[in-house]
Coordinates of C-alpha atoms and ligand atoms in Angstrom, one line a residue:
M1 CA -27.8 -54.9 2.6
R2 CA -25.3 -56.4 4.8
T3 CA -22.6 -54.4 6.7
V4 CA -19.3 -56.0 7.5
I5 CA -16.6 -54.3 9.6
G6 CA -13.1 -55.3 10.6
L7 CA -10.9 -53.2 12.9
E8 CA -7.1 -52.7 13.0
V9 CA -6.4 -51.3 16.5
H10 CA -3.1 -49.8 17.6
A11 CA -2.4 -49.7 21.3
Q12 CA 0.6 -48.0 22.8
L13 CA 2.3 -50.1 25.4
L14 CA 3.0 -48.5 28.8
T15 CA 6.7 -49.4 28.9
K16 CA 9.2 -47.0 30.4
T17 CA 11.4 -47.1 27.4
K18 CA 10.9 -47.3 23.6
L19 CA 10.8 -50.6 21.6
F20 CA 14.4 -50.6 20.4
C21 CA 16.3 -48.1 22.4
S22 CA 16.5 -46.8 26.0
C23 CA 14.8 -43.4 25.3
S24 CA 11.9 -42.7 27.6
A25 CA 8.6 -43.7 26.0
E26 CA 6.7 -41.4 28.3
Y27 CA 6.8 -38.5 25.9
F28 CA 3.4 -37.0 26.3
G29 CA 3.8 -33.2 27.0
A30 CA 7.6 -33.3 26.7
P31 CA 9.4 -30.6 24.6
P32 CA 9.8 -31.8 21.0
N33 CA 12.8 -34.1 20.2
T34 CA 14.0 -34.5 23.7
H35 CA 13.3 -38.2 23.9
T36 CA 15.5 -39.2 21.0
C37 CA 18.8 -41.0 20.3
P38 CA 20.7 -42.3 17.3
V39 CA 18.6 -45.5 17.2
C40 CA 15.1 -43.9 17.1
L41 CA 16.4 -41.1 14.9
G42 CA 17.6 -43.6 12.4
M43 CA 21.3 -42.6 12.3
P44 CA 23.4 -44.8 10.1
G45 CA 25.0 -47.6 12.0
A46 CA 22.8 -47.4 15.1
L47 CA 21.4 -50.8 16.0
P48 CA 18.1 -51.7 17.6
V49 CA 17.9 -53.8 20.8
L50 CA 14.5 -55.3 21.6
N51 CA 12.7 -54.2 24.8
E52 CA 11.9 -57.4 26.7
R53 CA 9.1 -55.6 28.7
A54 CA 7.3 -54.6 25.5
V55 CA 7.3 -58.3 24.4
E56 CA 6.0 -59.3 27.8
Y57 CA 3.1 -56.7 27.6
A58 CA 2.3 -57.8 24.0
L59 CA 2.2 -61.4 25.2
M60 CA -0.1 -60.5 28.0
A61 CA -2.5 -58.8 25.6
A62 CA -2.3 -61.7 23.1
L63 CA -3.0 -64.3 25.8
A64 CA -5.8 -62.2 27.2
L65 CA -7.2 -62.2 23.7
H66 CA -7.0 -66.0 23.7
C67 CA -4.4 -66.1 20.9
E68 CA -2.0 -68.8 19.9
I69 CA 1.6 -67.8 20.3
P70 CA 3.9 -69.3 17.7
Q71 CA 7.3 -70.3 19.0
R72 CA 9.0 -68.0 16.6
S73 CA 8.1 -64.5 15.3
T74 CA 10.1 -62.1 13.2
F75 CA 10.6 -58.4 12.7
A76 CA 10.2 -56.9 9.2
R77 CA 10.9 -53.6 7.7
K78 CA 7.8 -51.8 6.3
N79 CA 9.2 -49.4 3.8
Y80 CA 7.6 -46.1 3.0
F81 CA 8.6 -42.5 2.7
Y82 CA 7.1 -39.9 5.0
P83 CA 8.8 -37.2 7.1
D84 CA 7.7 -38.6 10.4
L85 CA 9.6 -41.9 9.7
P86 CA 13.3 -41.2 10.3
K87 CA 14.6 -44.5 9.0
G88 CA 12.5 -44.6 5.9
Y89 CA 11.0 -47.8 7.2
Q90 CA 9.0 -48.9 10.2
I91 CA 10.0 -52.0 12.1
S92 CA 6.9 -54.1 12.3
Q93 CA 6.0 -57.8 12.0
F94 CA 4.6 -59.2 8.8
D95 CA 4.5 -62.8 7.9
E96 CA 5.4 -64.2 11.3
P97 CA 3.5 -62.2 13.9
L98 CA 3.7 -62.6 17.6
A99 CA 0.2 -64.0 18.0
I100 CA -2.6 -65.4 15.8
R101 CA -6.2 -66.7 16.0
G102 CA -7.7 -65.3 19.1
F103 CA -11.1 -63.8 20.0
V104 CA -12.8 -61.1 22.1
E105 CA -16.0 -61.8 23.9
L106 CA -18.3 -58.8 23.8
P107 CA -20.6 -58.0 26.7
T108 CA -23.4 -59.2 24.4
G109 CA -21.8 -62.6 24.4
K110 CA -20.8 -62.5 20.8
R111 CA -17.2 -63.6 20.0
V112 CA -15.2 -61.6 17.5
R113 CA -12.3 -63.5 16.2
I114 CA -8.8 -61.9 16.2
R115 CA -6.7 -62.6 13.2
R116 CA -3.3 -61.5 14.6
V117 CA -1.5 -59.4 17.2
H118 CA 1.9 -58.0 16.3
L119 CA 4.5 -55.6 17.7
E120 CA 5.7 -52.6 15.9
E121 CA 7.2 -49.2 16.6
D122 CA 5.3 -45.9 16.3
A123 CA 6.3 -43.1 14.0
G124 CA 7.0 -39.5 14.9
K125 CA 4.5 -36.7 14.8
L126 CA 4.1 -33.9 12.3
L127 CA 2.9 -30.5 13.4
H128 CA 1.5 -28.3 10.7
T129 CA 1.7 -24.6 11.6
E130 CA -0.6 -21.9 10.3
T131 CA 2.3 -20.3 8.5
G132 CA 2.5 -23.3 6.2
V133 CA 5.6 -24.7 7.9
S134 CA 5.6 -28.3 9.0
L135 CA 7.6 -29.4 12.1
V136 CA 8.5 -32.8 13.1
D137 CA 8.7 -34.3 16.7
F138 CA 10.5 -37.7 17.0
N139 CA 9.6 -38.2 20.7
R140 CA 7.0 -40.8 19.7
A141 CA 9.2 -42.4 17.1
G142 CA 10.1 -45.9 18.3
V143 CA 7.4 -46.1 21.1
P144 CA 6.1 -49.7 21.2
L145 CA 2.7 -50.5 19.8
I146 CA 0.7 -53.6 19.4
E147 CA -1.6 -53.9 16.4
I148 CA -4.7 -56.0 16.9
V149 CA -6.4 -57.1 13.7
S150 CA -9.9 -58.5 13.9
E151 CA -11.6 -60.7 11.3
P152 CA -14.2 -59.0 9.2
E153 CA -17.2 -60.0 11.4
L154 CA -18.5 -57.0 13.2
S155 CA -22.0 -56.5 11.8
S156 CA -22.7 -52.8 12.7
P157 CA -21.1 -49.6 13.8
K158 CA -22.6 -50.1 17.2
E159 CA -21.0 -53.5 17.5
A160 CA -17.6 -52.1 16.3
R161 CA -17.8 -49.6 19.2
L162 CA -18.6 -52.4 21.7
Y163 CA -15.6 -54.3 20.4
M164 CA -13.3 -51.3 20.8
E165 CA -14.6 -50.6 24.2
E166 CA -14.0 -54.2 25.3
L167 CA -10.5 -54.2 23.9
R168 CA -9.8 -51.0 25.9
R169 CA -11.2 -52.6 29.0
I170 CA -9.0 -55.7 28.6
L171 CA -5.8 -53.6 27.9
R172 CA -6.5 -51.4 31.0
Y173 CA -7.2 -54.4 33.2
L174 CA -3.8 -55.7 32.1
G175 CA -2.2 -52.4 32.7
V176 CA -0.4 -52.5 29.4
C177 CA -2.1 -49.5 27.7
S178 CA -3.8 -46.4 29.0
G179 CA -6.5 -46.7 26.4
D180 CA -6.8 -43.0 25.9
M181 CA -8.2 -42.4 22.5
E182 CA -7.9 -38.6 22.6
E183 CA -4.2 -38.7 23.4
G184 CA -3.8 -41.3 20.7
S185 CA -2.7 -44.2 23.0
L186 CA -5.5 -46.3 21.4
R187 CA -6.1 -45.8 17.7
C188 CA -8.3 -47.5 15.2
D189 CA -8.4 -48.0 11.5
A190 CA -11.9 -49.2 10.6
N191 CA -12.5 -51.3 7.4
I192 CA -16.1 -51.4 6.3
S193 CA -18.0 -52.8 3.4
V194 CA -21.6 -53.1 2.4
S195 CA -23.0 -55.7 0.1
P196 CA -26.4 -56.8 -1.2
D197 CA -25.7 -60.5 -0.7
A198 CA -23.7 -62.9 1.4
Q199 CA -20.5 -62.0 -0.4
L200 CA -18.0 -59.5 1.1
G201 CA -18.2 -56.1 -0.5
T202 CA -15.4 -53.8 -1.4
K203 CA -13.9 -52.4 1.7
I204 CA -13.1 -48.8 2.6
E205 CA -10.6 -48.0 5.3
V206 CA -11.5 -45.1 7.6
K207 CA -8.9 -43.3 9.7
N208 CA -8.7 -40.4 12.1
M209 CA -11.3 -41.1 14.7
N210 CA -10.2 -40.1 18.1
S211 CA -13.1 -41.3 20.3
F212 CA -15.4 -44.2 20.5
K213 CA -18.2 -41.9 19.4
A214 CA -16.2 -40.9 16.4
V215 CA -15.6 -44.5 15.4
E216 CA -19.3 -45.2 15.5
A217 CA -20.3 -42.0 13.7
A218 CA -17.7 -42.4 11.0
L219 CA -18.9 -46.0 10.3
D220 CA -22.6 -44.9 10.4
Y221 CA -21.7 -42.3 7.8
E222 CA -19.9 -44.9 5.6
V223 CA -22.8 -47.4 5.8
R224 CA -25.1 -44.7 4.5
R225 CA -22.7 -43.5 1.8
Q226 CA -21.9 -47.0 0.5
R227 CA -25.5 -48.1 0.5
Q228 CA -26.4 -45.1 -1.5
I229 CA -23.8 -45.8 -4.1
L230 CA -24.9 -49.4 -4.4
E231 CA -28.6 -48.6 -4.5
R232 CA -28.0 -46.2 -7.4
G233 CA -26.3 -49.0 -9.3
G234 CA -22.7 -47.8 -8.7
S235 CA -19.8 -49.6 -7.2
V236 CA -17.6 -48.7 -4.2
V237 CA -14.0 -48.1 -5.1
Q238 CA -11.4 -49.4 -2.6
E239 CA -9.7 -46.5 -0.9
T240 CA -8.6 -45.0 2.4
R241 CA -10.8 -42.2 3.8
L242 CA -10.4 -39.7 6.6
W243 CA -13.1 -38.9 9.2
N244 CA -13.7 -35.2 9.4
E245 CA -15.1 -34.5 12.9
K246 CA -16.3 -31.0 11.9
T247 CA -18.4 -31.9 8.9
G248 CA -19.4 -35.3 10.2
E249 CA -18.3 -36.9 6.9
T250 CA -15.5 -39.1 5.6
E251 CA -13.3 -37.7 2.8
P252 CA -11.1 -39.5 0.3
M253 CA -7.4 -39.6 1.4
R254 CA -5.7 -42.0 -1.0
A255 CA -6.2 -45.0 -3.1
K256 CA -5.7 -48.1 -0.9
E257 CA -2.1 -49.3 -1.0
E258 CA -1.4 -53.0 -1.1
S259 CA 1.1 -54.8 1.2
E260 CA 3.3 -55.2 -1.9
D261 CA 3.8 -51.5 -1.9
Y262 CA 5.7 -51.6 1.3
R263 CA 8.4 -54.0 0.1
Y264 CA 8.4 -55.9 3.4
F265 CA 11.6 -57.8 4.2
P266 CA 13.0 -59.3 7.3
D267 CA 15.0 -56.8 9.4
P268 CA 18.6 -58.0 9.3
D269 CA 19.4 -56.2 12.5
L270 CA 17.0 -58.2 14.6
V271 CA 17.1 -61.9 15.3
P272 CA 13.9 -63.9 15.3
L273 CA 12.0 -63.7 18.6
Q274 CA 11.7 -67.1 20.3
I275 CA 8.9 -67.5 22.8
D276 CA 9.0 -70.8 24.6
D277 CA 6.4 -72.3 26.9
S278 CA 8.2 -71.4 30.0
W279 CA 8.0 -67.7 29.1
K280 CA 4.3 -68.0 28.4
Q281 CA 3.7 -69.8 31.7
K282 CA 5.4 -67.1 33.7
I283 CA 2.8 -64.6 32.6
D284 CA 0.1 -64.0 35.2
L285 CA -3.1 -62.7 33.9
P286 CA -5.6 -61.0 36.2
E287 CA -9.3 -61.8 36.0
L288 CA -10.5 -60.3 32.8
P289 CA -13.6 -58.2 32.2
A290 CA -15.7 -61.0 30.7
A291 CA -14.9 -63.4 33.5
K292 CA -15.5 -60.7 36.1
R293 CA -18.9 -59.8 34.6
A294 CA -20.0 -63.5 34.7
R295 CA -18.8 -63.9 38.3
F296 CA -20.5 -60.7 39.5
A297 CA -23.7 -61.8 37.9
Q298 CA -23.4 -65.2 39.6
E299 CA -22.1 -64.1 43.0
Y300 CA -23.9 -60.9 43.6
Q301 CA -27.1 -61.2 41.5
L302 CA -26.8 -57.6 40.3
P303 CA -28.6 -56.1 37.3
E304 CA -26.7 -56.0 34.1
Y305 CA -26.4 -52.3 34.2
D306 CA -24.7 -52.3 37.7
I307 CA -22.4 -55.1 36.6
A308 CA -21.3 -53.0 33.5
V309 CA -20.6 -49.9 35.6
L310 CA -18.8 -51.7 38.4
T311 CA -16.6 -53.8 36.1
E312 CA -15.7 -51.0 33.7
E313 CA -12.5 -50.4 35.7
R314 CA -10.5 -52.8 37.8
P315 CA -10.1 -50.6 40.9
I316 CA -13.8 -50.0 41.0
A317 CA -14.6 -53.7 40.8
E318 CA -12.0 -54.5 43.5
Y319 CA -13.4 -51.7 45.8
F320 CA -16.9 -53.1 45.4
E321 CA -15.8 -56.5 46.5
A322 CA -13.8 -55.2 49.4
V323 CA -16.9 -53.3 50.7
V324 CA -19.2 -56.2 50.1
K325 CA -16.9 -58.4 52.2
L326 CA -17.6 -56.1 55.2
Y327 CA -21.2 -55.2 54.5
Q328 CA -23.0 -58.0 52.8
H329 CA -25.7 -56.2 50.8
P330 CA -24.3 -56.1 47.2
K331 CA -27.2 -54.1 45.7
D332 CA -27.0 -51.5 48.4
V333 CA -23.2 -51.2 48.0
S334 CA -23.7 -50.9 44.2
N335 CA -26.3 -48.2 44.5
W336 CA -24.2 -46.1 46.9
M337 CA -21.0 -46.6 44.8
M338 CA -22.7 -45.7 41.5
S339 CA -24.4 -42.6 42.9
E340 CA -21.9 -41.1 45.4
L341 CA -18.5 -42.7 44.9
L342 CA -18.3 -42.5 41.2
R343 CA -19.4 -38.9 41.3
L344 CA -16.5 -38.1 43.6
L345 CA -14.1 -40.0 41.5
K346 CA -15.2 -38.1 38.4
E347 CA -14.7 -34.8 40.2
Q348 CA -11.2 -35.7 41.2
R349 CA -10.4 -37.1 37.7
S350 CA -8.6 -40.1 39.0
L351 CA -9.5 -43.7 39.8
E352 CA -7.5 -43.8 43.0
I353 CA -10.0 -44.1 45.8
P354 CA -8.8 -42.3 48.9
M355 CA -11.6 -43.6 51.1
K356 CA -11.0 -46.9 52.8
P357 CA -13.5 -49.7 51.9
E358 CA -14.0 -50.1 55.7
H359 CA -15.2 -46.5 56.0
F360 CA -17.6 -46.9 53.0
A361 CA -19.0 -50.0 54.6
Q362 CA -19.4 -48.2 57.9
V363 CA -21.5 -45.4 56.4
L364 CA -23.9 -47.9 54.8
Q365 CA -24.1 -49.8 58.1
M366 CA -25.0 -46.6 59.9
V367 CA -27.8 -45.9 57.4
R368 CA -29.1 -49.4 57.8
S369 CA -29.1 -49.3 61.6
G370 CA -30.9 -45.9 61.5
Q371 CA -28.0 -44.0 63.1
I372 CA -27.9 -41.5 60.2
T373 CA -30.3 -40.6 57.4
R374 CA -29.6 -41.2 53.8
T375 CA -29.2 -37.5 53.2
V376 CA -26.6 -37.2 55.9
A377 CA -24.8 -40.3 54.6
K378 CA -24.1 -38.5 51.4
D379 CA -22.3 -35.7 53.2
V380 CA -20.4 -38.2 55.4
I381 CA -19.2 -40.1 52.3
E382 CA -18.0 -36.9 50.7
E383 CA -16.2 -35.7 53.9
S384 CA -14.6 -39.1 54.5
F385 CA -13.6 -39.3 50.9
K386 CA -12.0 -35.9 51.0
T387 CA -10.4 -36.0 54.5
G388 CA -9.8 -39.7 55.1
K389 CA -11.6 -39.3 58.5
A390 CA -13.6 -42.2 59.9
P391 CA -17.4 -41.8 59.4
Q392 CA -18.1 -42.4 63.1
E393 CA -15.8 -39.6 63.9
I394 CA -17.4 -37.2 61.4
V395 CA -20.9 -38.0 62.7
R396 CA -19.9 -37.5 66.3
E397 CA -18.0 -34.3 65.7
K398 CA -20.7 -32.7 63.6
G399 CA -23.6 -34.0 65.5
L400 CA -25.1 -35.6 62.4
G401 CA -26.8 -38.5 64.2
Q402 CA -30.4 -39.1 63.1
I403 CA -33.1 -37.3 65.2
S404 CA -35.7 -39.8 66.2
D405 CA -36.8 -38.2 69.5
E406 CA -40.5 -37.9 69.0
G407 CA -41.0 -35.0 71.3
L408 CA -38.4 -32.9 69.4
L409 CA -39.6 -34.0 66.0
A410 CA -43.2 -33.1 67.0
E411 CA -42.1 -29.6 67.9
I412 CA -40.4 -29.1 64.6
V413 CA -43.3 -30.5 62.7
T414 CA -45.8 -28.1 64.5
K415 CA -43.5 -25.2 63.6
V416 CA -43.3 -26.2 60.0
L417 CA -47.1 -26.6 59.7
A418 CA -47.6 -23.1 61.2
E419 CA -45.2 -21.6 58.7
N420 CA -46.7 -23.2 55.7
P421 CA -50.5 -22.7 55.9
K422 CA -50.9 -22.9 52.1
A423 CA -49.4 -26.3 51.9
V424 CA -51.5 -27.5 54.8
A425 CA -54.6 -26.2 53.1
D426 CA -53.6 -27.8 49.8
F427 CA -53.1 -31.2 51.5
R428 CA -56.4 -30.9 53.3
A429 CA -58.0 -30.1 49.9
G430 CA -56.7 -33.4 48.6
K431 CA -53.3 -32.4 47.1
E432 CA -51.2 -35.4 48.2
A433 CA -48.0 -33.7 46.8
A434 CA -48.1 -31.1 49.5
L435 CA -47.1 -33.8 52.0
G436 CA -43.7 -34.2 50.2
F437 CA -43.2 -30.5 50.3
L438 CA -43.9 -30.3 54.1
Q439 CA -41.6 -33.3 54.7
G440 CA -38.9 -31.6 52.8
Q441 CA -39.3 -28.5 55.0
V442 CA -38.8 -30.6 58.1
M443 CA -35.7 -32.3 56.7
K444 CA -34.4 -28.8 55.8
A445 CA -35.1 -27.6 59.3
T446 CA -33.0 -30.5 60.7
S447 CA -30.2 -30.4 58.1
G448 CA -31.4 -33.8 56.8
K449 CA -31.1 -35.5 60.2
A450 CA -34.7 -36.2 61.0
D451 CA -35.9 -39.8 60.8
P452 CA -38.0 -39.6 57.6
H453 CA -40.4 -42.3 58.6
K454 CA -41.3 -40.7 61.9
V455 CA -41.6 -37.3 60.2
R456 CA -44.1 -38.6 57.8
A457 CA -46.1 -40.3 60.5
L458 CA -46.2 -37.1 62.6
L459 CA -47.1 -34.9 59.7
L460 CA -50.0 -37.2 58.7
E461 CA -51.2 -37.4 62.3
K462 CA -51.3 -33.6 62.7
L463 CA -52.6 -32.9 59.2
R464 CA -55.6 -35.2 59.8
H465 CA -56.7 -33.4 62.9
Ligands
ADP1 P1 -5.3 -55.4 3.9 O1 -4.4 -56.5 3.3 O2 -5.8 -54.4 2.9 O3 -4.7 -54.8 5.1 P2 -6.7 -57.4 5.3 O4 -7.4 -58.5 4.6 O5 -5.4 -57.6 5.9 O6 -6.6 -56.2 4.3 O7 -7.6 -56.8 6.4 C1 -7.4 -55.7 7.1 C2 -8.6 -55.4 8.0 O8 -9.7 -55.2 7.1 C3 -9.0 -56.6 8.9 O9 -9.3 -56.1 10.1 C4 -10.2 -57.3 8.2 O10 -11.0 -57.8 9.2 C5 -10.8 -56.1 7.5 N1 -11.5 -56.5 6.3 C6 -11.0 -57.2 5.3 N2 -11.9 -57.4 4.3 C7 -13.0 -56.6 4.6 C8 -14.3 -56.4 4.0 N3 -14.6 -56.8 2.8 N4 -15.1 -55.6 4.7 C9 -14.8 -55.1 5.9 N5 -13.7 -55.4 6.5 C10 -12.7 -56.1 5.9
MG2 MG1 -3.7 -54.2 6.8
ZN3 ZN1 15.9 -43.5 21.1

């Protein structure tokens, strides 16, 4: 059986204002219905004015997805009746979208073709209370979205997830979308079919997944469900289903509507959007994830795993390169960043790195030159990260320099051996592991400052006598 998946992804654009009015688009957490005006509330006679920044962001995304941009695109009214839609229609693009025929290159190298990218406005949000009352909040109504429609050529739930993750990376690199699936800034309708032969099967559309994990899980469930139907000789009926996070199953929502149901027609209030070459040429794209991955592999000879971690977010990748410029040992920088820096960033829940790249490079330099131990380096990184202090200063102030004075170390080693007769006996009886324990005791006694190589040599020397 062959699985085929195509995704329709909605990404909220990070503009200051809405798509057709000057209401603030930064509605998250705001009191209901405070970001509204006659335009986004659909009052009779109110006229939309297109937000130029939203077009620019959509263009950036489309170009980053290698799309063609037709000179002309148009806005259409998609008509349907639902309480979160104040005008009774959504302004979208239909037969003349902003962009067509692009592709996304996955980290695996596979290219997934993009059918179209178009601009549209978001709807409001319904809140269903426990008392059976439904409330509506129009703060989100009119917020700009792009819809990115892939061709049906993803071949597994796992690949669909990789595709979503890559899209998110691209949009975040561009700074046009926060990519937050839990907040709903990035949403996905997944279409999936299973067929016994090369022909495309009947597709099911699945909605309501709010994490990458949920996208994969919902599609996994659908593969199993549809296979079962076909294997029992039945046929899949085209419909839209909802993912239920609690049960881990998809449930029928409605029979699939056709585009004819929406009675699309050109919006008479909006002129066609003209995008000439000069506008396209003005758009500056940053280095995108796929290109960065390829360059990192070439320039720094890093393992694939390191490259994936370091290029996941632009600020991380840029920090890595800034440190490597000052301390030319890429794998070393990568290891320290992945273990220490990323942990600290996760703790502070933001990608703004308060520690200067110079300071990070200095710590690694001090380790390399033997001035401090690796154990101490971890503390120095944390302190410098949290206070902004220079590593040299921290080491000086706290007396964290490595202890390599043999006389002093010998004294400590003797003391540790005297205090741990059992470990000494174990080692002499052939238990090699006891050495590690004793070494750990010496490091503890020196707050991690003892030169580990010298400690080991001294321990062995004394233990063998
Ligand atoms: P509709 O007109 O119902 O919206 P489209 O042909 O426009 O359907 O496709 C919508 C999405 O569904 C696209 O992302 C496309 O890749 C995907 N899709 C279309 N047919 C199939 C199929 N048989 N199996 C899986 N996905 C499909
Ligand atoms: Mg569709
Ligand atoms: Zn408004």
